CSV table of C-alpha atoms and ligand atoms in Angstrom, one decimal:
chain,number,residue,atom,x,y,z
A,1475,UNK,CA,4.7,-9.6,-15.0
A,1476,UNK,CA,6.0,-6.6,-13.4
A,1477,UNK,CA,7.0,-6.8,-10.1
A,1478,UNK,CA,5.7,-4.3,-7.4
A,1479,UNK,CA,8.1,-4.1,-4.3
A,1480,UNK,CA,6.1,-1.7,-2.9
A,1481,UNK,CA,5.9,-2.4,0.9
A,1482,UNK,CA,2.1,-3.2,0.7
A,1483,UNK,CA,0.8,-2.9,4.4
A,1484,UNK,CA,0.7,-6.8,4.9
A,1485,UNK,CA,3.3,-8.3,4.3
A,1486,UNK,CA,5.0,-11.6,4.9
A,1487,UNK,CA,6.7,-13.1,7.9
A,1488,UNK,CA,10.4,-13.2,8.7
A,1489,UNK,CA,11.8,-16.8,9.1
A,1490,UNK,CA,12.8,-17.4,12.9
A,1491,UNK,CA,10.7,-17.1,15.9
A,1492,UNK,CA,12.9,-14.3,18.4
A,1493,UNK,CA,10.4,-12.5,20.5
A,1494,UNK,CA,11.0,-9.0,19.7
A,1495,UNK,CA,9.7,-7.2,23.3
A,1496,UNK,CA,9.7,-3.9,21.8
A,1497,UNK,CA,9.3,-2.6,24.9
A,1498,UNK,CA,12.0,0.4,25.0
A,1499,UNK,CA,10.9,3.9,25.6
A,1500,UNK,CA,9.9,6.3,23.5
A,1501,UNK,CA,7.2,8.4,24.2
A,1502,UNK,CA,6.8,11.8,22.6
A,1503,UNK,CA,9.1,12.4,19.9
A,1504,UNK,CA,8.5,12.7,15.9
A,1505,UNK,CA,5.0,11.9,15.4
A,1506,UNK,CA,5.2,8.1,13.6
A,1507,UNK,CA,2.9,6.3,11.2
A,1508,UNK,CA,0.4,3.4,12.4
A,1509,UNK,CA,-0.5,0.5,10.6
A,1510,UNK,CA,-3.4,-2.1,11.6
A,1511,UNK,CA,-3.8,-5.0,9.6
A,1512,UNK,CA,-7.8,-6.7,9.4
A,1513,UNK,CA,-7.1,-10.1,8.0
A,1514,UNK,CA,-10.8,-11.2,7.2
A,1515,UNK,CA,-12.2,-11.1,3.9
A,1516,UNK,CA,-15.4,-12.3,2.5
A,1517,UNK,CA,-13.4,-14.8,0.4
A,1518,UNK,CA,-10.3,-15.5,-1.5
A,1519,UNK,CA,-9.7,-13.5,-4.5
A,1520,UNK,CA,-7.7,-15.4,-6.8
A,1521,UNK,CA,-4.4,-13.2,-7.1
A,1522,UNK,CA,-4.2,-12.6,-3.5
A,1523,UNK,CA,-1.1,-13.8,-1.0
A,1524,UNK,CA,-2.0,-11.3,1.8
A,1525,UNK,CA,-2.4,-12.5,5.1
A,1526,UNK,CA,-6.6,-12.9,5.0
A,1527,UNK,CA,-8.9,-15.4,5.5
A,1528,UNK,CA,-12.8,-15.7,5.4
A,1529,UNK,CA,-13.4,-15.2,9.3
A,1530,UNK,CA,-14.9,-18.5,11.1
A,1531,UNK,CA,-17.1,-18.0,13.9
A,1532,UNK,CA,-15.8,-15.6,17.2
A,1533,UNK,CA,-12.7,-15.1,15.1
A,1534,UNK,CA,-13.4,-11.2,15.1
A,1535,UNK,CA,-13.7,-10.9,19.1
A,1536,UNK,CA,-10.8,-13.6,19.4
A,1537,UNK,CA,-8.8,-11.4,17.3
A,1538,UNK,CA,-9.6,-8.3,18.8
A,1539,UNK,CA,-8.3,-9.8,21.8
A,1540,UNK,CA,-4.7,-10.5,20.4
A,1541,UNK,CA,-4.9,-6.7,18.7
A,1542,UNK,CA,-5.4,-5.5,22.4
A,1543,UNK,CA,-2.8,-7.4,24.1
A,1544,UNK,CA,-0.3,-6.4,21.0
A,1545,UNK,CA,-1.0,-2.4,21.5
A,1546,UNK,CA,-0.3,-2.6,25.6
A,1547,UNK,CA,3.4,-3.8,24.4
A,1548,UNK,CA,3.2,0.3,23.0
A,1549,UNK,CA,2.3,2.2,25.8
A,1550,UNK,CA,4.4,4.7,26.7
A,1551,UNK,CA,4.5,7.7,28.8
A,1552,UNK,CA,4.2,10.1,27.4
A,1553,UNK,CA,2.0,8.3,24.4
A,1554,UNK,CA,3.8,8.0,21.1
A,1555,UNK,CA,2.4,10.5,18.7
A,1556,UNK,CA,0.8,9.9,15.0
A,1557,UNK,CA,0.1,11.6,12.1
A,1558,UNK,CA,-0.9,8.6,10.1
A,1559,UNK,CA,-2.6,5.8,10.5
A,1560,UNK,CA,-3.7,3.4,8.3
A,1561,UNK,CA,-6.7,0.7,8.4
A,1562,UNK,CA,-5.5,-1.9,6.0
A,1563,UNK,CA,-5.8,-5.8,5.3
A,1564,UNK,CA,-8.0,-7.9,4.4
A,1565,UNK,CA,-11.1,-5.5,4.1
A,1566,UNK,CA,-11.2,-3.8,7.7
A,1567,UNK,CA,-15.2,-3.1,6.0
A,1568,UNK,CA,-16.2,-6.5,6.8
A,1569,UNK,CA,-15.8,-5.5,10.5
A,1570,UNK,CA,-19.4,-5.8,11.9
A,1571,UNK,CA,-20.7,-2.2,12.8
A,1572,UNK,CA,-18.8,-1.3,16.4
A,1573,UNK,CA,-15.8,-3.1,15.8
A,1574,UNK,CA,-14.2,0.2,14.6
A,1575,UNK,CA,-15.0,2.2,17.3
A,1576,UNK,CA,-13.4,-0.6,19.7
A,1577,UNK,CA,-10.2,-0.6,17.7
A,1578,UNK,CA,-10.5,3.4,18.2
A,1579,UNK,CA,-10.3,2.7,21.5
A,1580,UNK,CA,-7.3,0.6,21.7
A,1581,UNK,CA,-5.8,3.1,19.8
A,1582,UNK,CA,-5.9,6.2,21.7
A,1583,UNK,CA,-5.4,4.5,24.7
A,1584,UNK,CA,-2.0,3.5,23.5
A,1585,UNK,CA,-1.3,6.2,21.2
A,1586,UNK,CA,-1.6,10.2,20.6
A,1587,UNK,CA,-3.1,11.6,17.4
A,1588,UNK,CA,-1.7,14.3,16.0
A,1589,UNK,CA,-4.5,17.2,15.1
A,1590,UNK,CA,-3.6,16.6,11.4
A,1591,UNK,CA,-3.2,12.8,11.5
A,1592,UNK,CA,-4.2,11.4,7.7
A,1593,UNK,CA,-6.6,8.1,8.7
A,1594,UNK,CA,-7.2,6.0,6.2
A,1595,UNK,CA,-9.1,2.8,6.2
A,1596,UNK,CA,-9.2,0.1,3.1
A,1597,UNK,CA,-12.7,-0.9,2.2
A,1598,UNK,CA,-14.7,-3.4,-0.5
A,1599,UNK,CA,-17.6,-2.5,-2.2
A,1600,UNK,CA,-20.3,-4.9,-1.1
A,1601,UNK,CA,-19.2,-5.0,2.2
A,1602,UNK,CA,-19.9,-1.2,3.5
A,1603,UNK,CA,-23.3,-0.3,4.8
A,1604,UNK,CA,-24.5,3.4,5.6
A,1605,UNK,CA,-24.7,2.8,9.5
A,1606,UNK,CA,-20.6,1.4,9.0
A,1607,UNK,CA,-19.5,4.6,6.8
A,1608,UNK,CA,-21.4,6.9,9.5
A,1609,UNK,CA,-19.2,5.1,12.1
A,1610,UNK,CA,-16.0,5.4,10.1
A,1611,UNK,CA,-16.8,9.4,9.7
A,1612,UNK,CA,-17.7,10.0,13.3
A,1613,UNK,CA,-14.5,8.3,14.5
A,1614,UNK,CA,-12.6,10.9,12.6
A,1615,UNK,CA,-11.9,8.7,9.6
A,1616,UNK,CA,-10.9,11.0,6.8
A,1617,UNK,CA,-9.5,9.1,3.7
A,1618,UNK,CA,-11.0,5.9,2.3
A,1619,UNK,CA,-9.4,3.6,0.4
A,1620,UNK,CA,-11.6,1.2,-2.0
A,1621,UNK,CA,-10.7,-1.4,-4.2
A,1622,UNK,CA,-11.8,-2.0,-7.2
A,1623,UNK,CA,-9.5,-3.1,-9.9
A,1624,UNK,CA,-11.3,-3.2,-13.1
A,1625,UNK,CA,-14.8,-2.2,-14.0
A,1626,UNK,CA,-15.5,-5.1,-16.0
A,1627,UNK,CA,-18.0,-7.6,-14.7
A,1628,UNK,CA,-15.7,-10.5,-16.8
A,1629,UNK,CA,-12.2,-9.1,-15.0
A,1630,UNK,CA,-13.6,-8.9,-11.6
A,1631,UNK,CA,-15.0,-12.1,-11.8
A,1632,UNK,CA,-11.5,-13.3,-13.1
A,1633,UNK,CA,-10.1,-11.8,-10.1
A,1634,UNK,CA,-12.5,-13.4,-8.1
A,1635,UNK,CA,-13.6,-10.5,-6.5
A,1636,UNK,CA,-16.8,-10.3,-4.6
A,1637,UNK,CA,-18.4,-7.0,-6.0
A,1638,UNK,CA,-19.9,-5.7,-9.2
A,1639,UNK,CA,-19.0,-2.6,-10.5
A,1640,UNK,CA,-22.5,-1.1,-9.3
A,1641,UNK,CA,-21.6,-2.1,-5.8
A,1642,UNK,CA,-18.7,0.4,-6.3
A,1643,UNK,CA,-21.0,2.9,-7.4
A,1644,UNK,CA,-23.2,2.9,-4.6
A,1645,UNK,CA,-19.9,2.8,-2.4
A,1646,UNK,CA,-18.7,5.6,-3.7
A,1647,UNK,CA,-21.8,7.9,-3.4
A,1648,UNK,CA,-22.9,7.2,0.0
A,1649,UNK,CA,-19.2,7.8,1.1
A,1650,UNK,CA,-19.3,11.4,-0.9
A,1651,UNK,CA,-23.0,12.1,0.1
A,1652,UNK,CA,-21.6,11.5,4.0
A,1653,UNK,CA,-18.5,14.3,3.0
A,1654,UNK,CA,-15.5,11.5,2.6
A,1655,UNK,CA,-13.2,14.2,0.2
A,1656,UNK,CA,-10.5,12.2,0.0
A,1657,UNK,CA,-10.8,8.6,-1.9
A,1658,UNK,CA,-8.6,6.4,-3.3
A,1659,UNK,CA,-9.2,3.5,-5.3
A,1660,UNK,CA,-7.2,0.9,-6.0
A,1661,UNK,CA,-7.0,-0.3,-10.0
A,1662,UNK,CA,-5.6,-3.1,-11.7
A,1663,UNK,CA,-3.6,-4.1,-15.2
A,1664,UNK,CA,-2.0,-7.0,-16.2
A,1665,UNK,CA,-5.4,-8.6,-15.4
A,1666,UNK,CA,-6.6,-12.3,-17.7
A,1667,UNK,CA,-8.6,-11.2,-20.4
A,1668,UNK,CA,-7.5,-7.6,-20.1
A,1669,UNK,CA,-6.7,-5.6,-22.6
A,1670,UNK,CA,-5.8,-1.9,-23.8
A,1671,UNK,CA,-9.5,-1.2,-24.9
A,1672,UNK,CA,-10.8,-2.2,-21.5
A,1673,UNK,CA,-7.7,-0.8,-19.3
A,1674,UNK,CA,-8.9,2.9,-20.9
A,1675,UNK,CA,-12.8,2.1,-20.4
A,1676,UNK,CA,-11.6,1.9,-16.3
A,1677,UNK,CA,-9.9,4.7,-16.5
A,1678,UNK,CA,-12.0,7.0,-18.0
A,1679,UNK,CA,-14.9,5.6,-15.8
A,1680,UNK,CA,-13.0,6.2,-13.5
A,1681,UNK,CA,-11.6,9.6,-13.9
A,1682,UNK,CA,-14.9,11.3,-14.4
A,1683,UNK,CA,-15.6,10.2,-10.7
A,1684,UNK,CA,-12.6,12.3,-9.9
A,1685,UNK,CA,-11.2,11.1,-7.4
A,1686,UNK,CA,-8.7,12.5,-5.5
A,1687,UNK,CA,-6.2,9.5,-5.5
A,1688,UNK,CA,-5.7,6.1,-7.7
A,1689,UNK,CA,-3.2,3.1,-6.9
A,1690,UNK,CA,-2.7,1.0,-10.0
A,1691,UNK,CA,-0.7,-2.3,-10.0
A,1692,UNK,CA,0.7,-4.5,-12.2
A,1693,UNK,CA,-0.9,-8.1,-11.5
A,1694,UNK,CA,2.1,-10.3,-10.0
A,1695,UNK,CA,1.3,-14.0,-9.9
A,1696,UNK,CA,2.4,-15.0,-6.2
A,1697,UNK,CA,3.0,-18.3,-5.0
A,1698,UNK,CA,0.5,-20.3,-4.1
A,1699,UNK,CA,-2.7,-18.4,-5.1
A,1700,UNK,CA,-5.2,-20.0,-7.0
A,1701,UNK,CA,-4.0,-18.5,-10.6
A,1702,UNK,CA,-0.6,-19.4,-9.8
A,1703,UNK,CA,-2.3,-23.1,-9.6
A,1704,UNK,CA,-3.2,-22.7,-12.9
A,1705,UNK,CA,-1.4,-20.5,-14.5
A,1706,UNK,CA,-1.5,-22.1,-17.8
A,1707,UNK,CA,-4.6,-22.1,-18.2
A,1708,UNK,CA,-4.8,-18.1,-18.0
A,1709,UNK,CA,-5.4,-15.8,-20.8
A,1710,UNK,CA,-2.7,-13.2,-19.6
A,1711,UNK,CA,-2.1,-10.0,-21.5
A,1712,UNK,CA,1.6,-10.3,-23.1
A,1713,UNK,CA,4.5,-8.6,-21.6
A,1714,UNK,CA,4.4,-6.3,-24.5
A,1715,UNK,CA,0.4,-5.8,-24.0
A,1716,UNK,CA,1.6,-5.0,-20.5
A,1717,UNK,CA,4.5,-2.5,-20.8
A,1718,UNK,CA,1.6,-0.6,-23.4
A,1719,UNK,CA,-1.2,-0.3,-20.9
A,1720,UNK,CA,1.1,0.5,-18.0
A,1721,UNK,CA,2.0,3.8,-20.4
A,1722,UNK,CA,-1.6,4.4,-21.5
A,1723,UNK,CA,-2.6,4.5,-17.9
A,1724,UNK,CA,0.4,7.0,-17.3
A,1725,UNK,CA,-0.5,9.0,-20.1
A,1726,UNK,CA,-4.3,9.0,-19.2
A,1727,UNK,CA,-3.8,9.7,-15.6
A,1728,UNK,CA,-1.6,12.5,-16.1
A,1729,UNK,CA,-3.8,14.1,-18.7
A,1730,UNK,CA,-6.5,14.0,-16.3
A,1731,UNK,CA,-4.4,15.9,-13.7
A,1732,UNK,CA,-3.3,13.6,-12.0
A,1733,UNK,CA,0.5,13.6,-10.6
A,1734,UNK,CA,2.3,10.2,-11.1
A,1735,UNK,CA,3.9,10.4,-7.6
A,1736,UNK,CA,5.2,7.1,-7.1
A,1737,UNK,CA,5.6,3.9,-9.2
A,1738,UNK,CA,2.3,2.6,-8.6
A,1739,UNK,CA,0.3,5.8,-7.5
A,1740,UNK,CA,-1.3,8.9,-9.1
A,1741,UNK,CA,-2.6,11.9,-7.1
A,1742,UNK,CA,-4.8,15.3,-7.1
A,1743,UNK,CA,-2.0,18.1,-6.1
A,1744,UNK,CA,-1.8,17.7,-1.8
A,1745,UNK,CA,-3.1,14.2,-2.0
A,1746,UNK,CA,-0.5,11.8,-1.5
A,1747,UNK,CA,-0.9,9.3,0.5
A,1748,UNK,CA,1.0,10.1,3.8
A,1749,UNK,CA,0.7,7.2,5.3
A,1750,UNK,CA,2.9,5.2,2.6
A,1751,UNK,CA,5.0,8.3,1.9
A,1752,UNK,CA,6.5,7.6,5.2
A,1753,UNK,CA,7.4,3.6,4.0
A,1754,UNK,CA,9.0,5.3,0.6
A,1755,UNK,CA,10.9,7.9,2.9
A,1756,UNK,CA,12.2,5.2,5.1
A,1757,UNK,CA,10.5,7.0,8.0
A,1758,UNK,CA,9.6,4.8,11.2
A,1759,UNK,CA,6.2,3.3,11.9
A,1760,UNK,CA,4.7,1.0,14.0
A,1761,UNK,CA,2.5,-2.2,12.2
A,1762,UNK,CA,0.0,-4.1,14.6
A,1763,UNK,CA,-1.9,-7.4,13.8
A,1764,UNK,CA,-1.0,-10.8,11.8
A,1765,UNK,CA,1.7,-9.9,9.4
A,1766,UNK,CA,2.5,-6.0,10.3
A,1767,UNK,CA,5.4,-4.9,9.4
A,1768,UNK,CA,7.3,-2.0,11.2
A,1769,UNK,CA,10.3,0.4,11.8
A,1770,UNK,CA,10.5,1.4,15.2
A,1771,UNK,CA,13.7,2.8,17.4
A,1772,UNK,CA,16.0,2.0,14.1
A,1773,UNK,CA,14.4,-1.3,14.3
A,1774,UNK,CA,13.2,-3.4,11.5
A,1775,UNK,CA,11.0,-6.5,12.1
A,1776,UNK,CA,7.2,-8.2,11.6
A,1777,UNK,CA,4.8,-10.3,13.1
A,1778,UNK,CA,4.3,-13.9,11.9
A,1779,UNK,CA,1.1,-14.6,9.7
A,1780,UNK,CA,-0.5,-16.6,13.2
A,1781,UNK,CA,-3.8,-14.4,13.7
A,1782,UNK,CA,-4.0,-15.4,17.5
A,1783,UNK,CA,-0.4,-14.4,19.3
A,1784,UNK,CA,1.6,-11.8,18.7
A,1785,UNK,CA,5.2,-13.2,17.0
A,1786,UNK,CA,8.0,-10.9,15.6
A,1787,UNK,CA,10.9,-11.8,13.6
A,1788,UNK,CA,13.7,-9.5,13.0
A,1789,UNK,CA,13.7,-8.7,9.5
A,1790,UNK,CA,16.9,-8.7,7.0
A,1791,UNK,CA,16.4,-8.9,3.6
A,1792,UNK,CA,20.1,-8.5,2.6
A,1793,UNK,CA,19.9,-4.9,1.8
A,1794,UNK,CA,22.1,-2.7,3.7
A,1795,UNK,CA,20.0,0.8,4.9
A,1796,UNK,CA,22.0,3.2,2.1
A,1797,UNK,CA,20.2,0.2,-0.5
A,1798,UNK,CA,17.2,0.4,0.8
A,1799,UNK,CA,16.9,3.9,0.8
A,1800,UNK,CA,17.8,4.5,-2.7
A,1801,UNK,CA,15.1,1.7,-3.6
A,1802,UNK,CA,12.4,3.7,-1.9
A,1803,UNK,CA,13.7,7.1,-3.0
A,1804,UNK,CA,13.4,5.6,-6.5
A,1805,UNK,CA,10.0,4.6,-6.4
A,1806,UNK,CA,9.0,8.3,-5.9
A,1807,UNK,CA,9.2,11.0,-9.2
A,1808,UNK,CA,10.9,13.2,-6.5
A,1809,UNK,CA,13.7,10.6,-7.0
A,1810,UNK,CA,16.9,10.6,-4.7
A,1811,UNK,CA,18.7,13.5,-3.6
A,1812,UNK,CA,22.5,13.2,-3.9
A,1813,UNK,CA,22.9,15.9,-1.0
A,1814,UNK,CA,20.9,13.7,1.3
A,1815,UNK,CA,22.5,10.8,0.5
A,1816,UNK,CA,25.8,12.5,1.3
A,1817,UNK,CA,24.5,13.3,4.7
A,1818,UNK,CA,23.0,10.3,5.1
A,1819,UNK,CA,25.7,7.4,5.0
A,1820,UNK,CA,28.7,9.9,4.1
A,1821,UNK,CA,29.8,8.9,0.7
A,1822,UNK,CA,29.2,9.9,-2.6
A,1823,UNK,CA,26.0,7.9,-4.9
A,1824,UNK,CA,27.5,8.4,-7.8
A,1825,UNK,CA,31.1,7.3,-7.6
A,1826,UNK,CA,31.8,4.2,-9.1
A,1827,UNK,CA,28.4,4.2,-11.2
A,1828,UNK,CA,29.3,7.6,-13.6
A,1829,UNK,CA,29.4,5.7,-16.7
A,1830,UNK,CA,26.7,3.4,-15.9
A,1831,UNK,CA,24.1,6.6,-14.5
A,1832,UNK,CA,25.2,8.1,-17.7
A,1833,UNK,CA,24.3,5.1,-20.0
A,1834,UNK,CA,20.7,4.8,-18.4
A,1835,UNK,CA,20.2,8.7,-19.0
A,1836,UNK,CA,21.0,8.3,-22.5
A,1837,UNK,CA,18.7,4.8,-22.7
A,1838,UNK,CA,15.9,7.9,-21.4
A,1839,UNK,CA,15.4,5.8,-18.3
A,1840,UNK,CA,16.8,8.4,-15.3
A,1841,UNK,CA,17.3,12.2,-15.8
A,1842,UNK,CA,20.3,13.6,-13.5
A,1843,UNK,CA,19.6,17.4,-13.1
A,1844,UNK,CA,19.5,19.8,-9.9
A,1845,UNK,CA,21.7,17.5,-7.6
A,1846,UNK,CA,18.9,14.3,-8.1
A,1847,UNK,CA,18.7,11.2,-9.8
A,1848,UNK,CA,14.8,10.5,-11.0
A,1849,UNK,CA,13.5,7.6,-12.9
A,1850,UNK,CA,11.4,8.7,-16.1
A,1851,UNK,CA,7.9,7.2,-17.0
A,1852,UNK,CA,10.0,4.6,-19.1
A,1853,UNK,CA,13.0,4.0,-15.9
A,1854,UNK,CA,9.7,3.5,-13.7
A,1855,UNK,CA,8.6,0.7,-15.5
A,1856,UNK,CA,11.7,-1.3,-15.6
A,1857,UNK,CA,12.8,0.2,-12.3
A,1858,UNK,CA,13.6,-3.3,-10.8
A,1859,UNK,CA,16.3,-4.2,-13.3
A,1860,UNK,CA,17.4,-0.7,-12.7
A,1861,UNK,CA,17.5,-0.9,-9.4
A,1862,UNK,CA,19.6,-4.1,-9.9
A,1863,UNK,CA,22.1,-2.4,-12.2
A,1864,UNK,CA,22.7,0.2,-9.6
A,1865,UNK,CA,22.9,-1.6,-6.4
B,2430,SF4,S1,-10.1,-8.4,-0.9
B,2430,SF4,FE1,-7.9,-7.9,-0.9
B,2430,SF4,S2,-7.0,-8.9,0.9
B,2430,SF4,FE2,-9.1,-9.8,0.5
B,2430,SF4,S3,-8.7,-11.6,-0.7
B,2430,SF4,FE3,-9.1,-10.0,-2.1
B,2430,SF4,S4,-7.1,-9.1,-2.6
B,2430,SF4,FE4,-6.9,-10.4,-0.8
């Protein structure tokens, strides 16, 4: 499978248990991202190692109570400034109808929204109702994010996912008819019982919606998921069936217009996702709920998975900054600048690694031209063991 280190907005815990008070000033300032992480879902799906969990009774209030007591430790003076914010989890859409406008509330009592601020929230099909996508557009909502994976009733029910491709449908219309113009939806390869044929029938489908965004990611079997239980009993697509329907997605999607931006995401011209711009560009954001990650005041660290009190850990995951940012820069077809870099942390990329740069140009996997490195279509899809070669 290939492996997606893209900083997916929940991510795991950190190992010890150091209250991080997070309580130093800074108000005003660069306008930050915010994430907010919904851990409920209707069920399971089968791939899935997210932080989620089908919600038992009061757990939405009793959780709303944690998120409340987690956004005073944010309150500054003046309020810290956003221009993104994104609704992720879990699927925020299982919410009952209210609970976004109460979550609103917490948020601009702790924080200021920028005039432009991209606002993005994550829902399923068969869990949004008219009455919850008029809430989401009166609160100023303006980018949806829907996932969907496959259009075939035999892969989503692999998946285990809790919506028919019609449910989709009828997500997707009611959130045009209420003037949503900025949708993403989230597809799937490398799923059981996948193949090419079917990969393209997605696409296409999905293409002639025209959407303005589309995130596509590899399956990865995670630990302790139900296919990782039984794994052998799955009818996976070959590694060679893979590395083909990662290209024919490439190749449709950018036929169709759409600008392979980063690793796993495609856009219409002006609509990349902010929000997770600002984790490629190693930009600082705040992350709120079980599991939320963040950068804040040159600090890295998360909250434990624990839905009910707020824990952080500090987070190290071996990689010195300079690493990190060329692993992000990477990811994105702007690739790295060697200037910045320079600037940055003072030293030169590129010395030391000339001969090895110049083999993985001629291999056709990074091109080297106007003072930037960039990963090809090809360096994309291996870009791990790339990234392993260079760091
Ligand atoms: S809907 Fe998303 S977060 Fe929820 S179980 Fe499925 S994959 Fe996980």
């Amino acid at each position: 499978m290939i492996t997606d280190p893209t900083p997916r907005t929940s991510l795991g815990e950190g190992k010890s248990s150091r209250k991080n008070s997070a309580t130093e000033a800074r108000g005003g300032g660069n306008p930050i991202g915010l994430y907010l992480h919904i851990p409920f879902c209707v069920r399971k799906c089968n791939y899935c190692d997210f932080c989620s969990k089908p919600p038992s009774e009061n757990d939405f209030d009793k959780y709303f109570e944690r998120l409340k007591s987690e956004f005073s430790d944010y309150k500054r003076s003046p309020k810290i400034k956003i221009n993104s914010l994104f609704i992720g989890g879990g699927t925020p859409s299982l919410l009952p109808l209210g609970y976004f406008t109460r979550l609103f509330d917490f948020i601009s009592d702790t924080f200021d929204f920028c005039e432009d601020c991209e606002i993005t929230a994550e829902i399923n099909p068969g869990t949004l109702t008219e009455e919850k996508a008029k809430e989401y557009r009166a609160l100023g909502i303006n980018r949806i994010s829907i996932g969907l994976q496959s259009i075939h009733e035999n892969e989503l029910k692999m998946l285990g996912r809790i919506h028919s491709f019609e449910d989709f449908l009828c997500s997707y219309s009611l959130l045009q008819s209420l003037g949503f113009d900025n949708i993403s939806v989230d597809l799937m390869y490398g799923i059981p019982e996948q193949t090419a044929k079917s990969l393209k029938e997605t696409l296409e489908k999905i293409i002639a919606l025209n959407p303005q965004h589309i995130s596509l990611y590899g399956l990865i079997i995670e630990e302790g998921t139900r296919f990782a239980n039984r794994l052998s009993e799955l009818n996976l697509p070959s590694e060679d069936e893979e590395c083909d329907m990662y290209y024919l997605a490439s190749e449709l999607l950018r036929r169709a217009g759409y600008s392979h931006y980063e690793i796993s995401n495609y856009a219409r011209e002006g609509y990349e996702c902010r929000h997770n711009l600002k984790y490629w560009n190693t930009d600082e954001y705040i992350g709120i709920g079980a599991a939320a990650h963040s950068f804040f005041l040159g600090q890295r660290y998360g909250n434990t998975r624990d839905l009910f009190s707020v824990v952080r850990d500090p987070l190290a995951n071996g990689e010195t900054d300079a690493d990190e940012y060329v692993m992000m820069r990477l990811r994105l077809s702007d690739g790295l600048s060697l200037d910045e870099y320079r600037k940055r942390y003072g030293t030169d990329f590129c010395h030391g690694r000339e001969k090895l740069l110049f083999r993985l140009k001629d291999l056709g996997l990074l091109t080297l031209d106007g003072g930037k490195i960039r990963l090809t279509e090809r360096g994309f899809y291996v870009s791990n063991s790339i990234l392993t070669e260079l760091l």
